[in-house]
PDB file of C-alpha atoms and ligand atoms in Angstrom:
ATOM      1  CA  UNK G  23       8.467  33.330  10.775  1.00 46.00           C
ATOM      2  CA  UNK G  24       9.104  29.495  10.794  1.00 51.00           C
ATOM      3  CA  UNK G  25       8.890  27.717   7.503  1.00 55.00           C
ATOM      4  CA  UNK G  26       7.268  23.976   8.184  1.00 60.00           C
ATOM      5  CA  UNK G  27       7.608  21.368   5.732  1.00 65.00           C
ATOM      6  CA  UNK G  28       4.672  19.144   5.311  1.00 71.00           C
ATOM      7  CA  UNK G  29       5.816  15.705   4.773  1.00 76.00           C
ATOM      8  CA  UNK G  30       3.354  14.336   2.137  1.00 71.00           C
ATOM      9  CA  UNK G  31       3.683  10.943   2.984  1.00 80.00           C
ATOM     10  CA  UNK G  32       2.374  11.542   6.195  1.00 71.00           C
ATOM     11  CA  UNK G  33      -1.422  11.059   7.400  1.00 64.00           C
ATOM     12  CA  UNK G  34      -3.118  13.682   6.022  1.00 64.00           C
ATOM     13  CA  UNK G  35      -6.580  14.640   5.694  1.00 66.00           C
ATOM     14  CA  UNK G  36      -7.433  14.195   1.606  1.00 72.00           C
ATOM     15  CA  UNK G  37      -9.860  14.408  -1.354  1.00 80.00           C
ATOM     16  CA  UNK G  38     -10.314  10.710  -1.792  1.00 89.00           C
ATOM     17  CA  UNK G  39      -9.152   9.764  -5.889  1.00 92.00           C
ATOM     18  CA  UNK G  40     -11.797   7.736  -7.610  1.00 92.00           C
ATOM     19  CA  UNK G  41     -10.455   7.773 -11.202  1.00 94.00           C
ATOM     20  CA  UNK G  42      -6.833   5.230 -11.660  1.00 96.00           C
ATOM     21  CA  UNK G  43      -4.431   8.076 -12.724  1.00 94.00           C
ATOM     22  CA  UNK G  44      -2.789   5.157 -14.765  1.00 95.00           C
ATOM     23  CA  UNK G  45      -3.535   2.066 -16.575  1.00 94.00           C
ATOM     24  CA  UNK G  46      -1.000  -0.718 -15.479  1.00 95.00           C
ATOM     25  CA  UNK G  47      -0.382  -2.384 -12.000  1.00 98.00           C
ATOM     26  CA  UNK G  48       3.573  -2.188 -11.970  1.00 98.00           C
ATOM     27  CA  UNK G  49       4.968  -1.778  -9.343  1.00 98.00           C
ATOM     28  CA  UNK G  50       8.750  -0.216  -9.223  1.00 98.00           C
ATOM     29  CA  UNK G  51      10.894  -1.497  -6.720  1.00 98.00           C
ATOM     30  CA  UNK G  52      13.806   0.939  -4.886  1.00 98.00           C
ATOM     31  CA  UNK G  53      16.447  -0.973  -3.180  1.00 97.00           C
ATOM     32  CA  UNK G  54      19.377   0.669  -0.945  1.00 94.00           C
ATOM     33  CA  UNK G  55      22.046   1.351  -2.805  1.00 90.00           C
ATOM     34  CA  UNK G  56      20.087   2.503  -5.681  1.00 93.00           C
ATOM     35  CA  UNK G  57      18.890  -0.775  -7.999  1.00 95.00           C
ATOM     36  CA  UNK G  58      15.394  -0.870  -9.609  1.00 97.00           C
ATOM     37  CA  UNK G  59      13.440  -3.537 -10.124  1.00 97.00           C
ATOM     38  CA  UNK G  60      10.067  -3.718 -12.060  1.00 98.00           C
ATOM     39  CA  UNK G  61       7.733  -5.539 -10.300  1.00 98.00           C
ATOM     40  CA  UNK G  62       4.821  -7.264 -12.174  1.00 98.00           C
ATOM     41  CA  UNK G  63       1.565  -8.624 -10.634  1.00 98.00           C
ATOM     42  CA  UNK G  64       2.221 -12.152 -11.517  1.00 98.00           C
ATOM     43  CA  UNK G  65       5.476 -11.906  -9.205  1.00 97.00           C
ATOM     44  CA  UNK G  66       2.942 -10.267  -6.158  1.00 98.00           C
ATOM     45  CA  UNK G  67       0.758 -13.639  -7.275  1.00 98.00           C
ATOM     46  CA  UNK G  68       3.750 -15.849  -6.781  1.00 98.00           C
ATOM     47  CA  UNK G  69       4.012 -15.137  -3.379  1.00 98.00           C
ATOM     48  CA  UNK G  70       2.102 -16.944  -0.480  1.00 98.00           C
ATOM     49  CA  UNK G  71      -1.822 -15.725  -0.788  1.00 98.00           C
ATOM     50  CA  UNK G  72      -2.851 -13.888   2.435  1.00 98.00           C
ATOM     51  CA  UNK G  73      -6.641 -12.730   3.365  1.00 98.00           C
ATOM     52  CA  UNK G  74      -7.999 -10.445   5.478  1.00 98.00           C
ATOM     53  CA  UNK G  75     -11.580 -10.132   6.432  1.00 97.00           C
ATOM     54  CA  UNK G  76     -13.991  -7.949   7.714  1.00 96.00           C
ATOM     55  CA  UNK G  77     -11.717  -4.744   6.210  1.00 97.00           C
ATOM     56  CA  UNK G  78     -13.674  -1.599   6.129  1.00 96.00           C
ATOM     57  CA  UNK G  79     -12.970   1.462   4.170  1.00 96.00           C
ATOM     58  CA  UNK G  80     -13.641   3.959   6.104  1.00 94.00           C
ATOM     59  CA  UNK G  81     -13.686   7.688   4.596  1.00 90.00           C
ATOM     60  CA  UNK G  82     -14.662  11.336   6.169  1.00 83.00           C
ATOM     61  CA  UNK G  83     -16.085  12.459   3.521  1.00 82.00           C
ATOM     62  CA  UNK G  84     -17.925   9.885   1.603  1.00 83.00           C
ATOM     63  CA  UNK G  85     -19.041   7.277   4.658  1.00 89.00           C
ATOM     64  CA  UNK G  86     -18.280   3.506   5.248  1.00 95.00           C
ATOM     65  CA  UNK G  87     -18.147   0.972   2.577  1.00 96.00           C
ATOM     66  CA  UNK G  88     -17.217  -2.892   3.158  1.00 97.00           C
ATOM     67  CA  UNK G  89     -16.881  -5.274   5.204  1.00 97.00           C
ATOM     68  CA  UNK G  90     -14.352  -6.468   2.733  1.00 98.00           C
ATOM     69  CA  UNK G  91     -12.521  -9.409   2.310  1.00 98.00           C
ATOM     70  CA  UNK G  92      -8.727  -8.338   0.366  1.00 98.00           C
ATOM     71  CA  UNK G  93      -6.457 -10.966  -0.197  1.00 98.00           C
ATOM     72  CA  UNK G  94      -2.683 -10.384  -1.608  1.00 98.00           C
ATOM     73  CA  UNK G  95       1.379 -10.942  -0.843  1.00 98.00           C
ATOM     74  CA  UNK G  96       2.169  -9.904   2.488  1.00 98.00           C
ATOM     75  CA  UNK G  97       4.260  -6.912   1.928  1.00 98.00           C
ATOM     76  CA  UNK G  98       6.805  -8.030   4.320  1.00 98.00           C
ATOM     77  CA  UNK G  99       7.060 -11.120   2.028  1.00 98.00           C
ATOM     78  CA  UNK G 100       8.456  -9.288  -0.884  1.00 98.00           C
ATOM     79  CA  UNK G 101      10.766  -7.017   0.762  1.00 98.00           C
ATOM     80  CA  UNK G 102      12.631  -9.809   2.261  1.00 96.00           C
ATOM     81  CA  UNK G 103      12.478 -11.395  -1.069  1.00 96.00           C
ATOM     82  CA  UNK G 104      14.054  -8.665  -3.143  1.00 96.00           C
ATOM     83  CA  UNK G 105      16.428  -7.143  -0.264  1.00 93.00           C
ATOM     84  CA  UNK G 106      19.519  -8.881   1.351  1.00 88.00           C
ATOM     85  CA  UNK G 107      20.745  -5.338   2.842  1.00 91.00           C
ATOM     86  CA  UNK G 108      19.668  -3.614   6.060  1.00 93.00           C
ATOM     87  CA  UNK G 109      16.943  -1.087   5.472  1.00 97.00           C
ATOM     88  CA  UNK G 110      14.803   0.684   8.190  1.00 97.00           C
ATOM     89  CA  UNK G 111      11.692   2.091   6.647  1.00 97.00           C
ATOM     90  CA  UNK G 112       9.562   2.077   3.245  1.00 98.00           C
ATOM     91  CA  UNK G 113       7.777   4.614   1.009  1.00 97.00           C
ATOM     92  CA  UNK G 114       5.154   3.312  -0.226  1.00 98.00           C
ATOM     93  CA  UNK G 115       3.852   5.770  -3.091  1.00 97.00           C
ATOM     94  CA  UNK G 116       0.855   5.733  -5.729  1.00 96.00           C
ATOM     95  CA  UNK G 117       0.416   6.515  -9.415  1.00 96.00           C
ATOM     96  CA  UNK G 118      -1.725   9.649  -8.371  1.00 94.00           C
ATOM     97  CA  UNK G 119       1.726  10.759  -5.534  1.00 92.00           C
ATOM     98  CA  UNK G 120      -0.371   9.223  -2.267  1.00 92.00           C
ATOM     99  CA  UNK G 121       1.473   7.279   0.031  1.00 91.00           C
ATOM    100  CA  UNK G 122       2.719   6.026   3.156  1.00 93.00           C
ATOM    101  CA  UNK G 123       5.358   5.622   4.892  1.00 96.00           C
ATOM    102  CA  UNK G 124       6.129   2.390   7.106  1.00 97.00           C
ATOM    103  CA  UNK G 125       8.380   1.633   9.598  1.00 97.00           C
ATOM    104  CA  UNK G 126      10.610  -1.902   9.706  1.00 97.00           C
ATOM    105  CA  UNK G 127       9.838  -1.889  13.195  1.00 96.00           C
ATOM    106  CA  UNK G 128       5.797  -1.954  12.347  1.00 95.00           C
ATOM    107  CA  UNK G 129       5.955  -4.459   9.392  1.00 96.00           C
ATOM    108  CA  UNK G 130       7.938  -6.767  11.821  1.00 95.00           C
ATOM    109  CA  UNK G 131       5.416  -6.615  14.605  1.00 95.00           C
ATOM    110  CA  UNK G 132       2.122  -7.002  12.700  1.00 90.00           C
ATOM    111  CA  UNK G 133      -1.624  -5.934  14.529  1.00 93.00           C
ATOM    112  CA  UNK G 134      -3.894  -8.146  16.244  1.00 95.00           C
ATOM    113  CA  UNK G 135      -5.991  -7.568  12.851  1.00 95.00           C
ATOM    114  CA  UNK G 136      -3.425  -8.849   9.973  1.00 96.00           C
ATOM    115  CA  UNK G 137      -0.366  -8.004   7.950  1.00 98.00           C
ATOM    116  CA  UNK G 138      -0.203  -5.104   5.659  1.00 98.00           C
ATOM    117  CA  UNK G 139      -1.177  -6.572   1.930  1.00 98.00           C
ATOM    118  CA  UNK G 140      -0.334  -5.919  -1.542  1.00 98.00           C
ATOM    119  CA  UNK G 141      -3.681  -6.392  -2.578  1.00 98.00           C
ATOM    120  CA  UNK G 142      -4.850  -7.717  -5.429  1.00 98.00           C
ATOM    121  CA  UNK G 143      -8.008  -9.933  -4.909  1.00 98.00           C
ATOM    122  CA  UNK G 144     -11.396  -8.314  -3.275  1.00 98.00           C
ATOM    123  CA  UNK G 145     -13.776 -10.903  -2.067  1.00 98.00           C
ATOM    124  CA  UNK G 146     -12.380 -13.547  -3.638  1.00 97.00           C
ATOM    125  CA  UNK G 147     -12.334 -11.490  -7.465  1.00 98.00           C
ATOM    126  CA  UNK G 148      -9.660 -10.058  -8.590  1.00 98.00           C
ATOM    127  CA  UNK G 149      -9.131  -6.569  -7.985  1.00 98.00           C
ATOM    128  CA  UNK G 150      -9.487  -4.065 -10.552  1.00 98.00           C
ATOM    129  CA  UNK G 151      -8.018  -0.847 -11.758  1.00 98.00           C
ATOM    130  CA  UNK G 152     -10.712   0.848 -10.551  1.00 96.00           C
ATOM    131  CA  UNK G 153     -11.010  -1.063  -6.931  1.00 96.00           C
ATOM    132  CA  UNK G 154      -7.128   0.349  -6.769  1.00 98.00           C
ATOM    133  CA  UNK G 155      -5.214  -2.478  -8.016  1.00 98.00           C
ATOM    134  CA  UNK G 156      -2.639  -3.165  -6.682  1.00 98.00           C
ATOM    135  CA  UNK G 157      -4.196  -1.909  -3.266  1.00 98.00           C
ATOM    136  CA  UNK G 158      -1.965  -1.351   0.392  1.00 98.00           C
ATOM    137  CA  UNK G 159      -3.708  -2.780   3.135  1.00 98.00           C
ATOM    138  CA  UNK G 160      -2.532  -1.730   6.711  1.00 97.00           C
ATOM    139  CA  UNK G 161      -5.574  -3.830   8.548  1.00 96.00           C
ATOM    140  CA  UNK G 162      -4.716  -1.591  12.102  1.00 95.00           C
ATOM    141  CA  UNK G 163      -5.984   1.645  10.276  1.00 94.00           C
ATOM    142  CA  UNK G 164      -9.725   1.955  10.492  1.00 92.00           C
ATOM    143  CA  UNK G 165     -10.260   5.541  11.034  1.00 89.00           C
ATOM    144  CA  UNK G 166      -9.607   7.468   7.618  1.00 89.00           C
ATOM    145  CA  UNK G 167      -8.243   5.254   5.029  1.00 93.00           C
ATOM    146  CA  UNK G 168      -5.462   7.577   4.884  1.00 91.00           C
ATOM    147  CA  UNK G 169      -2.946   4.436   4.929  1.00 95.00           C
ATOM    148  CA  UNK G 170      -5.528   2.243   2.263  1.00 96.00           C
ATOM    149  CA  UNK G 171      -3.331   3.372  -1.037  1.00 97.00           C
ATOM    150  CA  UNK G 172      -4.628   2.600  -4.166  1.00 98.00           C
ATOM    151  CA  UNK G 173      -2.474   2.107  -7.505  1.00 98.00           C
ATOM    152  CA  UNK G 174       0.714   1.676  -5.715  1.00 98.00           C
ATOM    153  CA  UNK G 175       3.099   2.223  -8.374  1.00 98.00           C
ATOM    154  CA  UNK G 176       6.633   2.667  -6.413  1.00 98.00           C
ATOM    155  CA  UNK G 177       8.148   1.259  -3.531  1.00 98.00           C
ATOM    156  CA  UNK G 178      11.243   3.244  -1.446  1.00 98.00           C
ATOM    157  CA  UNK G 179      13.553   0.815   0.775  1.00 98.00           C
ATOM    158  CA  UNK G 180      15.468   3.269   2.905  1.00 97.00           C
ATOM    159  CA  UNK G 181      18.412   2.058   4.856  1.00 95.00           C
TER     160      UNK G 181
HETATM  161  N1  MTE V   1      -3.853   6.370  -4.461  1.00 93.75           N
HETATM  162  C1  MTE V   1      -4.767   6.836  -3.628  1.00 93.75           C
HETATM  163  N2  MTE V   1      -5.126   6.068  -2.588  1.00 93.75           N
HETATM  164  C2  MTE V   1      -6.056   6.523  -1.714  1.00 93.75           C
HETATM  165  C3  MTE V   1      -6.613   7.822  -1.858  1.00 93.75           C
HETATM  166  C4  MTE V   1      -6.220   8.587  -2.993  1.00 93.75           C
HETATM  167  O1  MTE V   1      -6.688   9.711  -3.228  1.00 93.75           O
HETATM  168  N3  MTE V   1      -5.284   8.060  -3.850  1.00 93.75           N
HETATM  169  N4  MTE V   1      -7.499   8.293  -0.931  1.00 93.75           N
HETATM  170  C5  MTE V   1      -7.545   7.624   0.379  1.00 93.75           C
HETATM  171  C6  MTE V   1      -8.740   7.998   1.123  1.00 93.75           C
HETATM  172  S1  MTE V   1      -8.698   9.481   1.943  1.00 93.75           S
HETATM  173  C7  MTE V   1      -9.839   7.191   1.171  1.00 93.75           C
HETATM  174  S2  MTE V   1     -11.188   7.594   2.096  1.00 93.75           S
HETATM  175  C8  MTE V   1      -9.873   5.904   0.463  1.00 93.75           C
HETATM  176  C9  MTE V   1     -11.099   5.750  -0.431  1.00 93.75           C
HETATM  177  O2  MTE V   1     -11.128   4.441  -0.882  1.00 93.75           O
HETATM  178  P1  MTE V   1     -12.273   3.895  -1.831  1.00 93.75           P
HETATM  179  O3  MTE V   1     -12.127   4.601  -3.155  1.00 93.75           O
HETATM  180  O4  MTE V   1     -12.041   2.422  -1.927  1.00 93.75           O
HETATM  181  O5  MTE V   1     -13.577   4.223  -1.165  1.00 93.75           O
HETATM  182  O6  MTE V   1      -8.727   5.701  -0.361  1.00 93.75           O
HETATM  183  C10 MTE V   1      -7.505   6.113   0.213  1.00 93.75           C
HETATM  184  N5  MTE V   1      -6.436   5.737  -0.675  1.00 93.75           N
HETATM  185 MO1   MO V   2     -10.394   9.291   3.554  1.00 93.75          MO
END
């Protein structure tokens, strides 16, 4: 019989996590080539402020909550900040091993509805542990909040 691997960064349906698997927002930062950098919120804060309105989270299993208003670093923005080399896609992975993965090719060509955020402020307040801090926002996914990661804690660069 065929063996199929299941890639687990891949849309998936999911248990939505309610309890932050960890205390701090840190974010750790995997270039090609193999350097690390820790990334703390104040350097996501640096970075031009971005909101998006009228964001919904929308979940199977436990219903509709929003409209929300998240506001955060363009993702986009900090890659190009911390990466001179080539790279072609990103893993985008949370304390509690969620993720997503994200092609140069979308982050370049951003929906009608926004760019994808690090997220860090929810109508207006800052975010907190709890809310998912610091939260992915893909504004083009409104179906499952399969893409809507909480407590990012590492990001992948792939060449
Ligand atoms: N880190 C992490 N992010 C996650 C999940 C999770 O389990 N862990 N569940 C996803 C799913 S399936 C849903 S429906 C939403 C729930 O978001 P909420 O807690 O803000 O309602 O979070 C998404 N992001
Ligand atoms: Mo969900």
């Amino acid at each position: 019989m065929m063996h199929h691997e299941s890639d687990p960064l891949r849309p998936h349906s999911h248990e939505p996590n309610f309890e932050p698997p960890t205390g701090e927002p840190d974010i750790l930062l995997a270039l090609p080539g193999g350097t690390e950098k820790v990334l703390r919120l104040e350097e996501l804060q640096a970075l031009p402020r971005v909101t998006i309105r009228d964001c919904y989270i929308v979940s199977t299993g436990h219903g509709t909550s929003g409209p929300f208003a998240f506001g955060g670093a363009r993702l986009l923005d900090l890659i190009e900040r911390h990466t001179t080399t080539p790279w072609n896609e990103l893993e985008v992975i949370s304390a509690d091993g969620f993720g997503n993965r994200i092609s140069r090719a979308e982050l370049l060509a951003p929906d009608p509805a926004g760019p994808m955020l690090l997220s860090y402020l929810i109508d207006g307040m800052p975010m907190t542990r709890r809310h998912g801090l610091v939260r992915l926002i893909v504004p083009s996914e409104t179906d499952d909040a399969l893409r809507q990661v909480k407590w990012v804690a590492r990001i992948n660069v792939l060449p």
